[in-house]
mmCIF file of C-alpha atoms in Angstrom:
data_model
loop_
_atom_site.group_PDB
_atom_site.id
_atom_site.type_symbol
_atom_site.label_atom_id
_atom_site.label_comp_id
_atom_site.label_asym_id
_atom_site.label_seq_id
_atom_site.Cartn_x
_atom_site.Cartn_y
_atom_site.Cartn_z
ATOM 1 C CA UNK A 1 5.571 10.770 36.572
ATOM 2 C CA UNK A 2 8.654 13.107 37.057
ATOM 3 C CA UNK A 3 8.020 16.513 34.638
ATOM 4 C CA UNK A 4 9.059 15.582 31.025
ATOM 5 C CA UNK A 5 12.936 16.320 31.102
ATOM 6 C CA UNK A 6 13.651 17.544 27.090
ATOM 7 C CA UNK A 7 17.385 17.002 25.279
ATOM 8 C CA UNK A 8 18.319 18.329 22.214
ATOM 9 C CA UNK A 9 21.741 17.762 20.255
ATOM 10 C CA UNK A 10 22.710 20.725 17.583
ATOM 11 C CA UNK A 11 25.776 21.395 16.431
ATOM 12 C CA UNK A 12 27.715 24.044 17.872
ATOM 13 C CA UNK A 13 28.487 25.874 14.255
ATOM 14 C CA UNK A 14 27.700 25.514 10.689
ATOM 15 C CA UNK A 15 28.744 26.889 7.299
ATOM 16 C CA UNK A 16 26.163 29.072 5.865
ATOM 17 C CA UNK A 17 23.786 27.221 3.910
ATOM 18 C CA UNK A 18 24.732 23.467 5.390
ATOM 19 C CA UNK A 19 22.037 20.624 6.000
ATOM 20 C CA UNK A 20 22.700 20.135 9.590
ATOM 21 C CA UNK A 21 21.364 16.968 11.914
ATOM 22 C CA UNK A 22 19.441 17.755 15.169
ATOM 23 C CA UNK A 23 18.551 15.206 17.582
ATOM 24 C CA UNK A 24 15.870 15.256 20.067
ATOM 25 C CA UNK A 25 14.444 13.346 23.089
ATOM 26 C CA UNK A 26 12.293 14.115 25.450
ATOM 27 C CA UNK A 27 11.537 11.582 28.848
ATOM 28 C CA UNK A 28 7.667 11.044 29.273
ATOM 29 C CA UNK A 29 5.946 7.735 29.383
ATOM 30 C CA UNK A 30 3.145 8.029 26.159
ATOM 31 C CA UNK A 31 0.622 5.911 28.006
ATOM 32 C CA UNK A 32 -1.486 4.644 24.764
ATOM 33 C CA UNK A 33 -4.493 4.383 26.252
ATOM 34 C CA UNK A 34 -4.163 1.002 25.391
ATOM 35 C CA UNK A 35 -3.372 -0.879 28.959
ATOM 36 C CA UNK A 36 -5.445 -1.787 31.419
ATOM 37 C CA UNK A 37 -4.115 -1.199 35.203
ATOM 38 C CA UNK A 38 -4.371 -4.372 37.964
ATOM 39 C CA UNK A 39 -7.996 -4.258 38.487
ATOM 40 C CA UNK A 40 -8.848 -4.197 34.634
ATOM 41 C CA UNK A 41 -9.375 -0.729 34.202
ATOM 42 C CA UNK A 42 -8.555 0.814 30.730
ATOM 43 C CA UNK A 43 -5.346 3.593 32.036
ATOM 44 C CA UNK A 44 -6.592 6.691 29.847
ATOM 45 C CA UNK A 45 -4.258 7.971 27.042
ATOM 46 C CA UNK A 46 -1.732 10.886 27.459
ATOM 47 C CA UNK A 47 1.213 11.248 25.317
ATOM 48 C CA UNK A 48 2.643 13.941 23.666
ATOM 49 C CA UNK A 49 0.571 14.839 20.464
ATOM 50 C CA UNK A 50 2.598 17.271 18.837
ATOM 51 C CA UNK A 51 6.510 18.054 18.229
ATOM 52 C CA UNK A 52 7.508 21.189 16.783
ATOM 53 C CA UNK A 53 11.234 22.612 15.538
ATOM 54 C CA UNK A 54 11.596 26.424 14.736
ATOM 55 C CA UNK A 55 14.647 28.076 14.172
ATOM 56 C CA UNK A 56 14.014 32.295 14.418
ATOM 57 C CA UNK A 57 10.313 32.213 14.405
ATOM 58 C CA UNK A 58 10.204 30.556 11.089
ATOM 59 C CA UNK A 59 9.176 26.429 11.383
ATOM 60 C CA UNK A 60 11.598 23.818 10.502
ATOM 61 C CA UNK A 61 9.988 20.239 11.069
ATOM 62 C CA UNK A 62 6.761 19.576 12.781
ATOM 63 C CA UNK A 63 5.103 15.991 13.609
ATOM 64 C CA UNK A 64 1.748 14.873 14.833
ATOM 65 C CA UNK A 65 2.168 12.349 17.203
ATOM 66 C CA UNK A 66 -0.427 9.265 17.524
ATOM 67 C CA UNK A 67 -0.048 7.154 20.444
ATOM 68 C CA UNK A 68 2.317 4.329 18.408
ATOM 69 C CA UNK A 69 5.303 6.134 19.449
ATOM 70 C CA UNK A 70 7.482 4.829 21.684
ATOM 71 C CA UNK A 71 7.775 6.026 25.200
ATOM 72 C CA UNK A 72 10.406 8.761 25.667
ATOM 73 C CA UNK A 73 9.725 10.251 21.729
ATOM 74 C CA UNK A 74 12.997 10.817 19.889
ATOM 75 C CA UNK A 75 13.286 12.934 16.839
ATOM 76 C CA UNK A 76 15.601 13.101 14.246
ATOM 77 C CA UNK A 77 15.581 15.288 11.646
ATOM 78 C CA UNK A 78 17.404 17.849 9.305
ATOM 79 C CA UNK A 79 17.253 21.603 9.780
ATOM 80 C CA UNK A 80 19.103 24.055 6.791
ATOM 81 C CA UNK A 81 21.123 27.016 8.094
ATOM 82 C CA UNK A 82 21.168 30.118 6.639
ATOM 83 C CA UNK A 83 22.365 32.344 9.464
ATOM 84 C CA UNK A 84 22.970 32.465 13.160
ATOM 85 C CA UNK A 85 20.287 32.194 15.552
ATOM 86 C CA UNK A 86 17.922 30.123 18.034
ATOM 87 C CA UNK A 87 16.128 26.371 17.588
ATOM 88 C CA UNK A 88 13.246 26.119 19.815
ATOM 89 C CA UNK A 89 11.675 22.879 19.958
ATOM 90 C CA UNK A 90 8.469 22.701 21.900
ATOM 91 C CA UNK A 91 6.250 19.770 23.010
ATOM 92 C CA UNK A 92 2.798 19.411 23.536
ATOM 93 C CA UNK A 93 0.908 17.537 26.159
ATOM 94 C CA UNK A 94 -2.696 15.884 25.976
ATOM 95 C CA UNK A 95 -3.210 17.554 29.282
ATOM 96 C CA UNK A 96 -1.944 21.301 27.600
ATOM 97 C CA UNK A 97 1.355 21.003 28.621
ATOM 98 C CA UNK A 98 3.993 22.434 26.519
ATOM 99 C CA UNK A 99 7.649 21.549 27.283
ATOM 100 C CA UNK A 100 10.572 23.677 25.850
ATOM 101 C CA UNK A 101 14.175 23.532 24.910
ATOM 102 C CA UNK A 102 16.191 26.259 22.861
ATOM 103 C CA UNK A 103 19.282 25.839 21.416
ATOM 104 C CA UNK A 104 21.565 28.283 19.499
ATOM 105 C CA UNK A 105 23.967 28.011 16.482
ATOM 106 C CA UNK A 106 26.830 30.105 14.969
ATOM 107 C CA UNK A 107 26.858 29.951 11.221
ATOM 108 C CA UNK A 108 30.322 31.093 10.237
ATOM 109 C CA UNK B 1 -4.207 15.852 11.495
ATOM 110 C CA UNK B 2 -3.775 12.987 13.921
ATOM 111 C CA UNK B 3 -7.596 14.161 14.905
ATOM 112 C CA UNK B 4 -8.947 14.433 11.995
ATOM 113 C CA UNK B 5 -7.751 11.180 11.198
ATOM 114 C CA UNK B 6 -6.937 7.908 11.948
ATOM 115 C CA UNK B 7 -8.901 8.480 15.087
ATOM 116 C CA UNK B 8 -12.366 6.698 13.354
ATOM 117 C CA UNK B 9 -10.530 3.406 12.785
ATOM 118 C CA UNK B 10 -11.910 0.372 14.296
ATOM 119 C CA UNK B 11 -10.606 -1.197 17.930
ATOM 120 C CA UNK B 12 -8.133 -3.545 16.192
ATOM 121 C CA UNK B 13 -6.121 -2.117 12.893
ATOM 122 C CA UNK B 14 -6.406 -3.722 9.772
ATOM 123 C CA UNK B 15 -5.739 -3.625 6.105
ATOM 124 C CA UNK B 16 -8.890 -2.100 5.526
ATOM 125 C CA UNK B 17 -8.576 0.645 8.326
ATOM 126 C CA UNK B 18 -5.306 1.609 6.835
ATOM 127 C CA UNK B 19 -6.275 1.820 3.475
ATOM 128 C CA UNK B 20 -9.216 4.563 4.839
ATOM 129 C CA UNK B 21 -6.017 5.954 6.761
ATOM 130 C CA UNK B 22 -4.131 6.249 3.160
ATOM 131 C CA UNK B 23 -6.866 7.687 1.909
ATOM 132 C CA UNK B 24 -7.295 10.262 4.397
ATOM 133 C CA UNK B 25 -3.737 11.589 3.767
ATOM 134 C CA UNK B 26 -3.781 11.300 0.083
ATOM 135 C CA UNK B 27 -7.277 12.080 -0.381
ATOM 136 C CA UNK B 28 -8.502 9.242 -1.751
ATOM 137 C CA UNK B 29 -5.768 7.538 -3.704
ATOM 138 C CA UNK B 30 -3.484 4.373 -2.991
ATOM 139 C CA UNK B 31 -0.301 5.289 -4.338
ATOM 140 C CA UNK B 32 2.031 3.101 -6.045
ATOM 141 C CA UNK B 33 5.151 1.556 -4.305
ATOM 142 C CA UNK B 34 7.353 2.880 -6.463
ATOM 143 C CA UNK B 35 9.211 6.052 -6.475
ATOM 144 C CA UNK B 36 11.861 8.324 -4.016
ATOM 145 C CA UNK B 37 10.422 7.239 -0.746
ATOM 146 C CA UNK B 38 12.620 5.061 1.210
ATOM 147 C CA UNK B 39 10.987 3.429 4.168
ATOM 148 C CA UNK B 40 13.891 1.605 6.806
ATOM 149 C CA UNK B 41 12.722 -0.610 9.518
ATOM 150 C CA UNK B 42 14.448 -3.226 10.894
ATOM 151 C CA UNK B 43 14.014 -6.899 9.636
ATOM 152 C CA UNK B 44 13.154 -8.525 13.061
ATOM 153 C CA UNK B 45 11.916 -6.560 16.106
ATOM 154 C CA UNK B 46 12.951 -8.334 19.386
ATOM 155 C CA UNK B 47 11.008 -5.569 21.692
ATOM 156 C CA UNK B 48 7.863 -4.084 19.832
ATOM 157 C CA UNK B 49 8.008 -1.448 22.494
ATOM 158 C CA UNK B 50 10.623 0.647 20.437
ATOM 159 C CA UNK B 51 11.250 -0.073 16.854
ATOM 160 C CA UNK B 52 13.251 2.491 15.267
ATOM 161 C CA UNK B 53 11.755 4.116 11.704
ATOM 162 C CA UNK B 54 13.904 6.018 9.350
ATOM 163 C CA UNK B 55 12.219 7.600 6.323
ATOM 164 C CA UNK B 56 13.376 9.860 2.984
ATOM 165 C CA UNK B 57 12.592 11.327 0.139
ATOM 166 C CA UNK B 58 15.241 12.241 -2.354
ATOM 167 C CA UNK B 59 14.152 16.088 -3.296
ATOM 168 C CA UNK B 60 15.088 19.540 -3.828
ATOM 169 C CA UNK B 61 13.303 20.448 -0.874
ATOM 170 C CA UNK B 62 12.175 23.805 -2.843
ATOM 171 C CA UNK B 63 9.828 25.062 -5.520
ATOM 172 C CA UNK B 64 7.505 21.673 -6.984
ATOM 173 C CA UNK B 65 10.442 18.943 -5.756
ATOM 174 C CA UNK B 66 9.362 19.369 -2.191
ATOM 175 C CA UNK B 67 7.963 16.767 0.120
ATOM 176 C CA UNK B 68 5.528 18.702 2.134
ATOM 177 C CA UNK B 69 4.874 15.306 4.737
ATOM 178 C CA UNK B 70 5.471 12.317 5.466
ATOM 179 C CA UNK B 71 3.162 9.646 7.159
ATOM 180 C CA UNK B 72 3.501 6.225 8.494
ATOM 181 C CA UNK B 73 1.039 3.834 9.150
ATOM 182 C CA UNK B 74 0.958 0.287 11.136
ATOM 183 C CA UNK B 75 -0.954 -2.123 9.781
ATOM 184 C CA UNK B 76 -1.519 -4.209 12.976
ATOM 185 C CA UNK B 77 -1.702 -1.926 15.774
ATOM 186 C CA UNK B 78 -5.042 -0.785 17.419
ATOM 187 C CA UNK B 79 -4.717 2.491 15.508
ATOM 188 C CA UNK B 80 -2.868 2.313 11.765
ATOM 189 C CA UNK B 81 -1.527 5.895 12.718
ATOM 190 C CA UNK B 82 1.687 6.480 13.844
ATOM 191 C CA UNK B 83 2.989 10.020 12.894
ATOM 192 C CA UNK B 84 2.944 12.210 10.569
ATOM 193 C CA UNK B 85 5.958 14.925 9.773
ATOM 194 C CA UNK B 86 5.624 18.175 8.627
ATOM 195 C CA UNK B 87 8.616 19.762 6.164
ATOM 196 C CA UNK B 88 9.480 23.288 5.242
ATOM 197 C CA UNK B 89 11.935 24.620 2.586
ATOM 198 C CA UNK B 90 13.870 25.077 5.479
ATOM 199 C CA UNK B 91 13.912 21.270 6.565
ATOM 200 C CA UNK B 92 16.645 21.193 3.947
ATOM 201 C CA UNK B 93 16.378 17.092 3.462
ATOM 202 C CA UNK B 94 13.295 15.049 3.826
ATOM 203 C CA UNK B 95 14.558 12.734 6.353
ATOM 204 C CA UNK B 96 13.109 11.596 9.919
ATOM 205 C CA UNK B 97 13.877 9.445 12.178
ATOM 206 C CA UNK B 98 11.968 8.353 15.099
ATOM 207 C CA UNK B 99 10.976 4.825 17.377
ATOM 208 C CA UNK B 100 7.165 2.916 17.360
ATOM 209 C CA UNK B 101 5.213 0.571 18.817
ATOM 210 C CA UNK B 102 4.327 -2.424 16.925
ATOM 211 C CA UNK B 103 1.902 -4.756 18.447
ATOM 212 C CA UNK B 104 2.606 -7.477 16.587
ATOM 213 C CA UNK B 105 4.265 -8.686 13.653
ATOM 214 C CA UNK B 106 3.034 -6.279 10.436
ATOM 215 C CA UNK B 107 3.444 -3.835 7.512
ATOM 216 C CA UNK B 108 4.806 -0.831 8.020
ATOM 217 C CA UNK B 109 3.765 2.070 5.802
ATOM 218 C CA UNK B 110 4.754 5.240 4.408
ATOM 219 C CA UNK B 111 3.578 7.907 2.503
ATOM 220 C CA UNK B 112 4.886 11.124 1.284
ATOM 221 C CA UNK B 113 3.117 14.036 -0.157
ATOM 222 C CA UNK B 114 4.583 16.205 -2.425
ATOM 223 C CA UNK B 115 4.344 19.552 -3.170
ATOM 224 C CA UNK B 116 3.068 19.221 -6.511
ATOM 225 C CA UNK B 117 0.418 16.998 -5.387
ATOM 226 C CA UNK B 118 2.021 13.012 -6.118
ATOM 227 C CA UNK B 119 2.425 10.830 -3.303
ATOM 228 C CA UNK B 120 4.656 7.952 -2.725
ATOM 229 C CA UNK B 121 4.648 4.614 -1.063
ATOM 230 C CA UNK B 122 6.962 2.174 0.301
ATOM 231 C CA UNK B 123 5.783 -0.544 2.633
ATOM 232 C CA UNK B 124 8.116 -3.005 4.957
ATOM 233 C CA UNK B 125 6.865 -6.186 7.222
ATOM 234 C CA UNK B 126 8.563 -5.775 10.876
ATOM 235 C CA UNK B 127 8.584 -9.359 12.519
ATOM 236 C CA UNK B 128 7.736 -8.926 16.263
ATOM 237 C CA UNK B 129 9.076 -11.055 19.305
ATOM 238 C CA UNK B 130 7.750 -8.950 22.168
ATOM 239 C CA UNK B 131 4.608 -7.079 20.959
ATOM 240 C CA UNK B 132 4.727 -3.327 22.266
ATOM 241 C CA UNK B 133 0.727 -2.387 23.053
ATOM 242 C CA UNK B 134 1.386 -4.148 26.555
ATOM 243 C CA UNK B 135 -1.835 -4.950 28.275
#
């Protein structure tokens, strides 16, 4: 499997104080654990486990993930803005992995 | 969380398994389906490889009217859990999105936990064409 590719959709700006949407997705196949490959074998489980959203150190939205979701994970969720600043969204990998995106916003 | 539970549940999902899994989250009580949680699914799933889930919580999001998380549970999968999200005061809404698997046709559950230590349940059957555990 290609390396998990992550996309995130912020807005650009926000007034201080708004509820804004963010949108994330990140490619990676979630194998359950479930199948079984051609010669019966069970195909062992490795998904992403854990989603995280901070914006300036300070967490936003977290999930634990359990095998049930979908291939390619999307997120949406609601982040308040106070100030300017950075989003990092980070995911985690059965195998350790840990896949990052950062995105910034201008409150005005 | 998702090791400490849901993990223990049985090879094939079940009423019973979730109701442990509700109890795990809640610790130890079935709420009512009554209250602020909304739970969207849709009616009819043609591909039970991605369903799309929307839940929310009308609150404050601060001080005791604050939904701390959220879980959702399938009844009929292998494993009832599906995901659980964490909120912060600076979540600003309680409101997630995301897409499951569904196996087969089944309730969907959800449970939020508030900050002042209720929980709320809503619960809504997804019919399944295609199931989406593919063997």
């Amino acid at each position: 499997m290609a390396t998990p590719r992550p996309r995130v959709k912020v807005p650009k700006t926000a007034a201080a104080g708004e509820v804004i949407t963010i949108k994330t997705l990140i490619s990676h196949d979630m194998e359950s654990g479930q199948r079984k490959d051609s010669e019966g074998n069970t195909i062992p489980r490795k998904i992403i486990n854990k989603f995280t959203c901070d914006f300036n150190g300070q967490t936003v939205f977290s999930c634990d993930i359990d095998p049930a979701i979908s291939a390619n994970p999307y997120f949406e969720f609601n982040a308040k803005v106070a100030e300017s600043g950075t989003f990092k969204f980070t995911w985690v990998d059965d195998d350790g992995s840990v896949y990052e995106a950062e995105e910034k916003i201008e409150v005005k | 969380f998702a090791a400490a539970g849901f993990r223990a549940a049985p090879a094939v999902a079940d009423a019973a398994a979730t109701e442990v899994a509700i109890k795990e989250f809640t610790g130890g009580i079935i709420p009512a389906e009554a209250g602020k949680l909304t739970l969207k699914t849709p009616e009819i799933a043609e591909n039970g490889n991605t369903v799309p889930v929307s839940v929310s919580v009308e609150s404050a999001m601060s001080g005791d009217d604050m939904v701390e998380s959220i879980a959702i549970l399938a009844e009929g999968n292998p494993n009832p859990g599906v995901v659980v999200f964490s909120f912060t005061p600076m979540s600003g809404a309680a409101a997630a999105t995301t897409r499951m698997r569904l196996a087969k046709t089944q309730n969907v559950i959800a449970i939020a936990k508030m900050a002042d230590g209720t929980f709320y349940m809503d619960k809504k059957e997804v019919k399944v064409t295609i199931g989406g555990c593919g063997g």
